[in-house]
JSON list of C-alpha atoms in Angstrom, two decimals:
[
{"chain": "A", "resi": 1, "resn": "LYS", "atom": "CA", "xyz": [128.73, 33.22, 207.63]},
{"chain": "A", "resi": 2, "resn": "GLY", "atom": "CA", "xyz": [131.34, 30.73, 206.89]},
{"chain": "A", "resi": 3, "resn": "LEU", "atom": "CA", "xyz": [130.15, 30.68, 203.04]},
{"chain": "A", "resi": 4, "resn": "ALA", "atom": "CA", "xyz": [132.69, 29.81, 200.80]},
{"chain": "A", "resi": 5, "resn": "THR", "atom": "CA", "xyz": [133.00, 31.79, 197.53]},
{"chain": "A", "resi": 6, "resn": "LEU", "atom": "CA", "xyz": [134.28, 28.80, 195.84]},
{"chain": "A", "resi": 7, "resn": "ARG", "atom": "CA", "xyz": [135.53, 25.56, 196.01]},
{"chain": "A", "resi": 8, "resn": "TRP", "atom": "CA", "xyz": [139.72, 24.75, 194.83]},
{"chain": "A", "resi": 9, "resn": "LEU", "atom": "CA", "xyz": [141.11, 22.16, 193.94]},
{"chain": "A", "resi": 10, "resn": "PRO", "atom": "CA", "xyz": [145.32, 21.41, 193.66]},
{"chain": "A", "resi": 11, "resn": "HIS", "atom": "CA", "xyz": [146.24, 22.54, 190.27]},
{"chain": "A", "resi": 12, "resn": "GLY", "atom": "CA", "xyz": [149.54, 20.54, 190.01]},
{"chain": "A", "resi": 13, "resn": "ASP", "atom": "CA", "xyz": [151.93, 19.99, 192.88]},
{"chain": "A", "resi": 14, "resn": "VAL", "atom": "CA", "xyz": [151.22, 22.06, 195.94]},
{"chain": "A", "resi": 15, "resn": "CYS", "atom": "CA", "xyz": [154.74, 22.45, 197.81]},
{"chain": "A", "resi": 16, "resn": "VAL", "atom": "CA", "xyz": [154.59, 22.54, 201.81]},
{"chain": "A", "resi": 17, "resn": "TRP", "atom": "CA", "xyz": [157.85, 23.15, 203.83]},
{"chain": "A", "resi": 18, "resn": "LEU", "atom": "CA", "xyz": [158.15, 22.47, 207.05]},
{"chain": "A", "resi": 19, "resn": "ASP", "atom": "CA", "xyz": [160.94, 24.03, 209.35]},
{"chain": "A", "resi": 20, "resn": "GLU", "atom": "CA", "xyz": [160.91, 22.88, 213.26]},
{"chain": "A", "resi": 21, "resn": "ASN", "atom": "CA", "xyz": [163.98, 24.61, 213.81]},
{"chain": "A", "resi": 22, "resn": "LYS", "atom": "CA", "xyz": [162.79, 27.94, 212.49]},
{"chain": "A", "resi": 23, "resn": "GLY", "atom": "CA", "xyz": [159.02, 27.62, 213.07]},
{"chain": "A", "resi": 24, "resn": "THR", "atom": "CA", "xyz": [158.05, 28.01, 209.70]},
{"chain": "A", "resi": 25, "resn": "ILE", "atom": "CA", "xyz": [156.25, 26.67, 206.63]},
{"chain": "A", "resi": 26, "resn": "LYS", "atom": "CA", "xyz": [156.39, 27.90, 203.44]},
{"chain": "A", "resi": 27, "resn": "VAL", "atom": "CA", "xyz": [153.27, 26.53, 201.16]},
{"chain": "A", "resi": 28, "resn": "GLU", "atom": "CA", "xyz": [153.69, 27.27, 196.69]},
{"chain": "A", "resi": 29, "resn": "GLY", "atom": "CA", "xyz": [151.53, 25.91, 194.32]},
{"chain": "A", "resi": 30, "resn": "ALA", "atom": "CA", "xyz": [148.66, 26.50, 192.20]},
{"chain": "A", "resi": 31, "resn": "VAL", "atom": "CA", "xyz": [144.99, 25.71, 192.81]},
{"chain": "A", "resi": 32, "resn": "THR", "atom": "CA", "xyz": [141.58, 25.66, 190.01]},
{"chain": "A", "resi": 33, "resn": "PRO", "atom": "CA", "xyz": [138.56, 25.87, 190.78]},
{"chain": "A", "resi": 34, "resn": "LEU", "atom": "CA", "xyz": [136.53, 22.69, 191.76]},
{"chain": "A", "resi": 35, "resn": "ASP", "atom": "CA", "xyz": [134.06, 23.21, 188.84]},
{"chain": "A", "resi": 36, "resn": "VAL", "atom": "CA", "xyz": [135.98, 23.51, 186.23]},
{"chain": "A", "resi": 37, "resn": "ASP", "atom": "CA", "xyz": [132.65, 23.12, 183.61]},
{"chain": "A", "resi": 38, "resn": "GLU", "atom": "CA", "xyz": [131.43, 26.64, 185.13]},
{"chain": "A", "resi": 39, "resn": "TYR", "atom": "CA", "xyz": [134.48, 28.54, 185.83]},
{"chain": "A", "resi": 40, "resn": "GLY", "atom": "CA", "xyz": [137.32, 27.24, 183.80]},
{"chain": "A", "resi": 41, "resn": "GLU", "atom": "CA", "xyz": [140.42, 26.19, 184.54]},
{"chain": "A", "resi": 42, "resn": "GLN", "atom": "CA", "xyz": [141.41, 29.86, 185.73]},
{"chain": "A", "resi": 43, "resn": "ILE", "atom": "CA", "xyz": [144.69, 29.26, 188.15]},
{"chain": "A", "resi": 44, "resn": "MET", "atom": "CA", "xyz": [145.34, 31.25, 191.37]},
{"chain": "A", "resi": 45, "resn": "THR", "atom": "CA", "xyz": [148.85, 31.06, 192.63]},
{"chain": "A", "resi": 46, "resn": "ILE", "atom": "CA", "xyz": [149.67, 30.69, 195.83]},
{"chain": "A", "resi": 47, "resn": "GLU", "atom": "CA", "xyz": [153.06, 31.96, 197.92]},
{"chain": "A", "resi": 48, "resn": "ALA", "atom": "CA", "xyz": [153.09, 31.87, 201.72]},
{"chain": "A", "resi": 49, "resn": "THR", "atom": "CA", "xyz": [155.28, 31.88, 204.25]},
{"chain": "A", "resi": 50, "resn": "PHE", "atom": "CA", "xyz": [153.80, 31.54, 207.82]},
{"chain": "A", "resi": 51, "resn": "SER", "atom": "CA", "xyz": [156.48, 32.42, 210.89]},
{"chain": "A", "resi": 52, "resn": "VAL", "atom": "CA", "xyz": [156.38, 33.25, 214.68]},
{"chain": "A", "resi": 53, "resn": "LYS", "atom": "CA", "xyz": [154.76, 30.42, 215.70]},
{"chain": "A", "resi": 54, "resn": "VAL", "atom": "CA", "xyz": [152.86, 29.97, 219.08]},
{"chain": "A", "resi": 55, "resn": "SER", "atom": "CA", "xyz": [150.94, 27.37, 220.51]},
{"chain": "A", "resi": 56, "resn": "ALA", "atom": "CA", "xyz": [147.71, 27.10, 221.42]},
{"chain": "A", "resi": 57, "resn": "GLU", "atom": "CA", "xyz": [147.60, 27.86, 224.82]},
{"chain": "A", "resi": 58, "resn": "THR", "atom": "CA", "xyz": [148.11, 31.82, 223.67]},
{"chain": "A", "resi": 59, "resn": "CYS", "atom": "CA", "xyz": [144.82, 31.63, 221.72]},
{"chain": "A", "resi": 60, "resn": "TYR", "atom": "CA", "xyz": [142.30, 34.00, 223.51]},
{"chain": "A", "resi": 61, "resn": "CYS", "atom": "CA", "xyz": [139.00, 31.51, 222.00]},
{"chain": "A", "resi": 62, "resn": "ALA", "atom": "CA", "xyz": [141.13, 28.58, 223.63]},
{"chain": "A", "resi": 63, "resn": "SER", "atom": "CA", "xyz": [140.76, 29.52, 227.07]},
{"chain": "A", "resi": 64, "resn": "SER", "atom": "CA", "xyz": [139.03, 29.54, 230.00]},
{"chain": "A", "resi": 65, "resn": "LEU", "atom": "CA", "xyz": [138.76, 33.65, 230.01]},
{"chain": "A", "resi": 66, "resn": "PHE", "atom": "CA", "xyz": [136.44, 32.76, 226.80]},
{"chain": "A", "resi": 67, "resn": "PRO", "atom": "CA", "xyz": [132.86, 32.78, 227.66]},
{"chain": "A", "resi": 68, "resn": "GLY", "atom": "CA", "xyz": [131.34, 29.30, 227.52]},
{"chain": "A", "resi": 69, "resn": "ASN", "atom": "CA", "xyz": [135.15, 27.65, 228.37]},
{"chain": "A", "resi": 70, "resn": "SER", "atom": "CA", "xyz": [135.21, 26.01, 231.48]},
{"chain": "A", "resi": 71, "resn": "ASN", "atom": "CA", "xyz": [138.37, 25.13, 230.92]},
{"chain": "A", "resi": 72, "resn": "PHE", "atom": "CA", "xyz": [141.50, 24.55, 228.11]},
{"chain": "A", "resi": 73, "resn": "GLU", "atom": "CA", "xyz": [140.90, 20.67, 228.20]},
{"chain": "A", "resi": 74, "resn": "LYS", "atom": "CA", "xyz": [137.22, 21.20, 228.34]},
{"chain": "A", "resi": 75, "resn": "PRO", "atom": "CA", "xyz": [135.91, 23.76, 225.71]},
{"chain": "A", "resi": 76, "resn": "ASN", "atom": "CA", "xyz": [133.10, 24.52, 224.12]},
{"chain": "A", "resi": 77, "resn": "TYR", "atom": "CA", "xyz": [133.22, 23.95, 220.56]},
{"chain": "A", "resi": 78, "resn": "ASN", "atom": "CA", "xyz": [129.91, 25.16, 219.35]},
{"chain": "A", "resi": 79, "resn": "LYS", "atom": "CA", "xyz": [130.70, 28.28, 221.11]},
{"chain": "A", "resi": 80, "resn": "VAL", "atom": "CA", "xyz": [134.36, 28.75, 219.47]},
{"chain": "A", "resi": 81, "resn": "GLN", "atom": "CA", "xyz": [132.75, 28.39, 215.93]},
{"chain": "A", "resi": 82, "resn": "LYS", "atom": "CA", "xyz": [129.58, 30.43, 216.34]},
{"chain": "A", "resi": 83, "resn": "GLU", "atom": "CA", "xyz": [131.65, 33.70, 218.56]},
{"chain": "A", "resi": 84, "resn": "CYS", "atom": "CA", "xyz": [135.49, 33.65, 218.38]},
{"chain": "A", "resi": 85, "resn": "LYS", "atom": "CA", "xyz": [135.25, 37.04, 216.01]},
{"chain": "A", "resi": 86, "resn": "ILE", "atom": "CA", "xyz": [137.27, 39.67, 215.92]},
{"chain": "A", "resi": 87, "resn": "GLN", "atom": "CA", "xyz": [133.92, 41.93, 217.56]},
{"chain": "A", "resi": 88, "resn": "ASN", "atom": "CA", "xyz": [134.06, 39.39, 220.53]},
{"chain": "A", "resi": 89, "resn": "TYR", "atom": "CA", "xyz": [138.35, 39.19, 220.55]},
{"chain": "A", "resi": 90, "resn": "LEU", "atom": "CA", "xyz": [138.69, 43.29, 220.73]},
{"chain": "A", "resi": 91, "resn": "ALA", "atom": "CA", "xyz": [136.16, 42.88, 223.42]},
{"chain": "A", "resi": 92, "resn": "ARG", "atom": "CA", "xyz": [138.26, 40.72, 225.50]},
{"chain": "A", "resi": 93, "resn": "PRO", "atom": "CA", "xyz": [138.72, 41.09, 229.37]},
{"chain": "A", "resi": 94, "resn": "GLU", "atom": "CA", "xyz": [142.13, 42.92, 230.39]},
{"chain": "A", "resi": 95, "resn": "SER", "atom": "CA", "xyz": [143.48, 39.70, 231.70]},
{"chain": "A", "resi": 96, "resn": "ALA", "atom": "CA", "xyz": [142.91, 38.20, 228.29]},
{"chain": "A", "resi": 97, "resn": "LYS", "atom": "CA", "xyz": [144.95, 41.28, 226.48]},
{"chain": "A", "resi": 98, "resn": "GLY", "atom": "CA", "xyz": [148.29, 39.81, 225.81]},
{"chain": "A", "resi": 99, "resn": "MET", "atom": "CA", "xyz": [146.50, 36.51, 223.85]},
{"chain": "A", "resi": 100, "resn": "GLU", "atom": "CA", "xyz": [146.21, 35.60, 220.07]},
{"chain": "A", "resi": 101, "resn": "PHE", "atom": "CA", "xyz": [142.68, 35.92, 218.04]},
{"chain": "A", "resi": 102, "resn": "CYS", "atom": "CA", "xyz": [142.78, 31.77, 217.84]},
{"chain": "A", "resi": 103, "resn": "PRO", "atom": "CA", "xyz": [141.52, 28.94, 217.27]},
{"chain": "A", "resi": 104, "resn": "LYS", "atom": "CA", "xyz": [138.99, 29.05, 214.41]},
{"chain": "A", "resi": 105, "resn": "CYS", "atom": "CA", "xyz": [136.13, 26.10, 213.56]},
{"chain": "A", "resi": 106, "resn": "GLU", "atom": "CA", "xyz": [134.41, 26.07, 210.69]},
{"chain": "A", "resi": 107, "resn": "GLN", "atom": "CA", "xyz": [131.45, 23.50, 209.80]},
{"chain": "A", "resi": 108, "resn": "ASP", "atom": "CA", "xyz": [131.98, 21.61, 212.70]},
{"chain": "A", "resi": 109, "resn": "LYS", "atom": "CA", "xyz": [135.47, 20.57, 212.07]},
{"chain": "A", "resi": 110, "resn": "CYS", "atom": "CA", "xyz": [136.60, 21.06, 215.74]},
{"chain": "A", "resi": 111, "resn": "LYS", "atom": "CA", "xyz": [133.71, 18.82, 217.22]},
{"chain": "A", "resi": 112, "resn": "GLN", "atom": "CA", "xyz": [133.60, 16.40, 214.92]},
{"chain": "A", "resi": 113, "resn": "ALA", "atom": "CA", "xyz": [137.57, 16.09, 215.38]},
{"chain": "A", "resi": 114, "resn": "ASP", "atom": "CA", "xyz": [136.46, 15.83, 219.09]},
{"chain": "A", "resi": 115, "resn": "SER", "atom": "CA", "xyz": [133.53, 13.01, 218.58]},
{"chain": "A", "resi": 116, "resn": "ARG", "atom": "CA", "xyz": [136.04, 10.61, 216.51]},
{"chain": "A", "resi": 117, "resn": "ARG", "atom": "CA", "xyz": [138.33, 10.87, 219.15]},
{"chain": "A", "resi": 118, "resn": "ASP", "atom": "CA", "xyz": [138.73, 7.18, 219.55]},
{"chain": "A", "resi": 119, "resn": "ASP", "atom": "CA", "xyz": [139.27, 6.45, 215.78]},
{"chain": "A", "resi": 120, "resn": "ILE", "atom": "CA", "xyz": [142.04, 9.12, 214.63]},
{"chain": "A", "resi": 121, "resn": "GLY", "atom": "CA", "xyz": [143.59, 9.81, 218.12]},
{"chain": "A", "resi": 122, "resn": "SER", "atom": "CA", "xyz": [142.76, 13.96, 218.27]},
{"chain": "A", "resi": 123, "resn": "PRO", "atom": "CA", "xyz": [144.22, 15.02, 221.15]},
{"chain": "A", "resi": 124, "resn": "LYS", "atom": "CA", "xyz": [141.75, 17.02, 224.08]},
{"chain": "A", "resi": 125, "resn": "PRO", "atom": "CA", "xyz": [141.04, 19.73, 223.23]},
{"chain": "A", "resi": 126, "resn": "VAL", "atom": "CA", "xyz": [141.45, 19.24, 219.19]},
{"chain": "A", "resi": 127, "resn": "TRP", "atom": "CA", "xyz": [143.85, 21.93, 218.85]},
{"chain": "A", "resi": 128, "resn": "ASN", "atom": "CA", "xyz": [145.87, 21.15, 221.66]},
{"chain": "A", "resi": 129, "resn": "ASP", "atom": "CA", "xyz": [148.80, 20.17, 218.92]},
{"chain": "A", "resi": 130, "resn": "TRP", "atom": "CA", "xyz": [148.39, 22.86, 216.52]},
{"chain": "A", "resi": 131, "resn": "ASN", "atom": "CA", "xyz": [151.00, 25.47, 215.87]},
{"chain": "A", "resi": 132, "resn": "PHE", "atom": "CA", "xyz": [149.46, 29.09, 215.17]},
{"chain": "A", "resi": 133, "resn": "TYR", "atom": "CA", "xyz": [151.52, 31.23, 213.13]},
{"chain": "A", "resi": 134, "resn": "VAL", "atom": "CA", "xyz": [151.38, 35.49, 214.30]},
{"chain": "A", "resi": 135, "resn": "GLU", "atom": "CA", "xyz": [153.16, 36.49, 210.60]},
{"chain": "A", "resi": 136, "resn": "VAL", "atom": "CA", "xyz": [152.39, 35.65, 206.69]},
{"chain": "A", "resi": 137, "resn": "ASP", "atom": "CA", "xyz": [153.69, 36.70, 204.27]},
{"chain": "A", "resi": 138, "resn": "GLY", "atom": "CA", "xyz": [153.60, 36.19, 200.66]},
{"chain": "A", "resi": 139, "resn": "LYS", "atom": "CA", "xyz": [150.94, 37.12, 197.62]},
{"chain": "A", "resi": 140, "resn": "LEU", "atom": "CA", "xyz": [147.77, 35.31, 196.17]},
{"chain": "A", "resi": 141, "resn": "GLY", "atom": "CA", "xyz": [148.10, 36.13, 191.85]},
{"chain": "A", "resi": 142, "resn": "GLY", "atom": "CA", "xyz": [146.24, 34.88, 188.92]},
{"chain": "A", "resi": 143, "resn": "VAL", "atom": "CA", "xyz": [143.44, 34.98, 187.23]},
{"chain": "A", "resi": 144, "resn": "GLY", "atom": "CA", "xyz": [142.23, 32.87, 189.31]},
{"chain": "A", "resi": 145, "resn": "PHE", "atom": "CA", "xyz": [142.60, 35.08, 191.99]},
{"chain": "A", "resi": 146, "resn": "ALA", "atom": "CA", "xyz": [140.76, 37.75, 190.03]},
{"chain": "A", "resi": 147, "resn": "LEU", "atom": "CA", "xyz": [137.46, 35.09, 189.57]},
{"chain": "A", "resi": 148, "resn": "PHE", "atom": "CA", "xyz": [137.65, 35.02, 193.44]},
{"chain": "A", "resi": 149, "resn": "ARG", "atom": "CA", "xyz": [137.24, 38.44, 193.86]},
{"chain": "A", "resi": 150, "resn": "GLN", "atom": "CA", "xyz": [134.28, 38.49, 191.80]},
{"chain": "A", "resi": 151, "resn": "GLU", "atom": "CA", "xyz": [132.73, 35.92, 193.48]},
{"chain": "A", "resi": 152, "resn": "SER", "atom": "CA", "xyz": [133.27, 37.79, 196.64]},
{"chain": "A", "resi": 153, "resn": "VAL", "atom": "CA", "xyz": [131.88, 41.32, 195.38]},
{"chain": "A", "resi": 154, "resn": "MET", "atom": "CA", "xyz": [128.85, 39.12, 194.25]},
{"chain": "A", "resi": 155, "resn": "LEU", "atom": "CA", "xyz": [128.28, 36.32, 197.57]},
{"chain": "A", "resi": 156, "resn": "PHE", "atom": "CA", "xyz": [129.23, 39.58, 200.06]},
{"chain": "A", "resi": 157, "resn": "LYS", "atom": "CA", "xyz": [127.72, 42.46, 198.38]},
{"chain": "A", "resi": 158, "resn": "ASN", "atom": "CA", "xyz": [131.23, 44.23, 199.07]},
{"chain": "A", "resi": 159, "resn": "LYS", "atom": "CA", "xyz": [131.61, 46.83, 196.49]},
{"chain": "A", "resi": 160, "resn": "ASP", "atom": "CA", "xyz": [135.02, 48.30, 197.65]},
{"chain": "A", "resi": 161, "resn": "LEU", "atom": "CA", "xyz": [136.49, 45.07, 196.10]},
{"chain": "A", "resi": 162, "resn": "ASP", "atom": "CA", "xyz": [138.28, 45.57, 192.62]},
{"chain": "A", "resi": 163, "resn": "PRO", "atom": "CA", "xyz": [137.19, 42.36, 190.98]},
{"chain": "A", "resi": 164, "resn": "ASP", "atom": "CA", "xyz": [140.11, 43.16, 188.20]},
{"chain": "A", "resi": 165, "resn": "LEU", "atom": "CA", "xyz": [142.90, 42.71, 190.65]},
{"chain": "A", "resi": 166, "resn": "THR", "atom": "CA", "xyz": [144.83, 39.47, 189.61]},
{"chain": "A", "resi": 167, "resn": "GLU", "atom": "CA", "xyz": [147.59, 39.83, 192.36]},
{"chain": "A", "resi": 168, "resn": "CYS", "atom": "CA", "xyz": [147.47, 40.44, 196.12]},
{"chain": "A", "resi": 169, "resn": "THR", "atom": "CA", "xyz": [149.68, 40.70, 199.16]},
{"chain": "A", "resi": 170, "resn": "LEU", "atom": "CA", "xyz": [148.73, 38.40, 202.02]},
{"chain": "A", "resi": 171, "resn": "ASP", "atom": "CA", "xyz": [147.37, 40.15, 205.50]},
{"chain": "A", "resi": 172, "resn": "ILE", "atom": "CA", "xyz": [145.64, 38.55, 208.30]},
{"chain": "A", "resi": 173, "resn": "THR", "atom": "CA", "xyz": [144.83, 41.81, 210.17]},
{"chain": "A", "resi": 174, "resn": "ASN", "atom": "CA", "xyz": [141.86, 41.51, 211.79]},
{"chain": "A", "resi": 175, "resn": "LEU", "atom": "CA", "xyz": [141.79, 37.55, 211.27]},
{"chain": "A", "resi": 176, "resn": "PRO", "atom": "CA", "xyz": [142.06, 34.27, 213.09]},
{"chain": "A", "resi": 177, "resn": "LEU", "atom": "CA", "xyz": [145.46, 33.40, 212.66]},
{"chain": "A", "resi": 178, "resn": "ALA", "atom": "CA", "xyz": [146.63, 30.99, 210.23]},
{"chain": "A", "resi": 179, "resn": "GLN", "atom": "CA", "xyz": [146.75, 27.03, 212.14]},
{"chain": "A", "resi": 180, "resn": "PHE", "atom": "CA", "xyz": [148.51, 23.93, 211.04]},
{"chain": "A", "resi": 181, "resn": "TYR", "atom": "CA", "xyz": [147.78, 20.22, 212.22]},
{"chain": "A", "resi": 182, "resn": "CYS", "atom": "CA", "xyz": [149.20, 17.36, 210.89]},
{"chain": "A", "resi": 183, "resn": "SER", "atom": "CA", "xyz": [148.55, 14.42, 212.89]},
{"chain": "A", "resi": 184, "resn": "ASP", "atom": "CA", "xyz": [151.57, 12.27, 211.07]},
{"chain": "A", "resi": 185, "resn": "LEU", "atom": "CA", "xyz": [154.38, 14.92, 209.12]},
{"chain": "A", "resi": 186, "resn": "ASP", "atom": "CA", "xyz": [155.98, 11.30, 207.94]},
{"chain": "A", "resi": 187, "resn": "ASP", "atom": "CA", "xyz": [152.83, 9.88, 206.04]},
{"chain": "A", "resi": 188, "resn": "PRO", "atom": "CA", "xyz": [150.67, 12.86, 205.03]},
{"chain": "A", "resi": 189, "resn": "PHE", "atom": "CA", "xyz": [148.85, 10.88, 203.25]},
{"chain": "A", "resi": 190, "resn": "ASN", "atom": "CA", "xyz": [147.73, 8.66, 206.12]},
{"chain": "A", "resi": 191, "resn": "ALA", "atom": "CA", "xyz": [147.28, 11.35, 208.12]},
{"chain": "A", "resi": 192, "resn": "TYR", "atom": "CA", "xyz": [144.67, 14.16, 209.59]},
{"chain": "A", "resi": 193, "resn": "GLY", "atom": "CA", "xyz": [144.33, 17.65, 210.23]},
{"chain": "A", "resi": 194, "resn": "TYR", "atom": "CA", "xyz": [141.63, 20.16, 211.55]},
{"chain": "A", "resi": 195, "resn": "GLY", "atom": "CA", "xyz": [144.07, 23.39, 211.14]}
]
């Protein structure tokens, strides 16, 4: 339902390495809950490498084969946000079997980027320049990860989650592909990104 378990802020530096030649992004750092008064400074560490980069043209939910999209340049952002789900992806037509599970739009971000095109220069469609990554390797860990699991158990009523785990290996099976976009990699603090 697009619910967040917790809101997190960087704890110290979060380093991002973009290797355009290899088509990879590596992220290392730590985050802590935004509401430190309620949760304390429970740090969750992040180590992730995103690889096997593909473009938006490979995304099923961005294509004209996705119900509601008239063509790639004129998607229905509301439909993509609400209906780009794993069950719809798995039931895609035979002609879309080679396509990837992407893009992912949440909290009206794609629609906002589209409506602010004149202000921020977003392309049409907004995910046109995004990079999508088929493989993700790495892990989440620390006491903040245990807090994340505990909150997930309560929010999603999933008793199968072990709330005491303090580390996990990243796996995006049945999840939308990881996506990344920054409008100005030379000056990312003066840029935008909806990926």
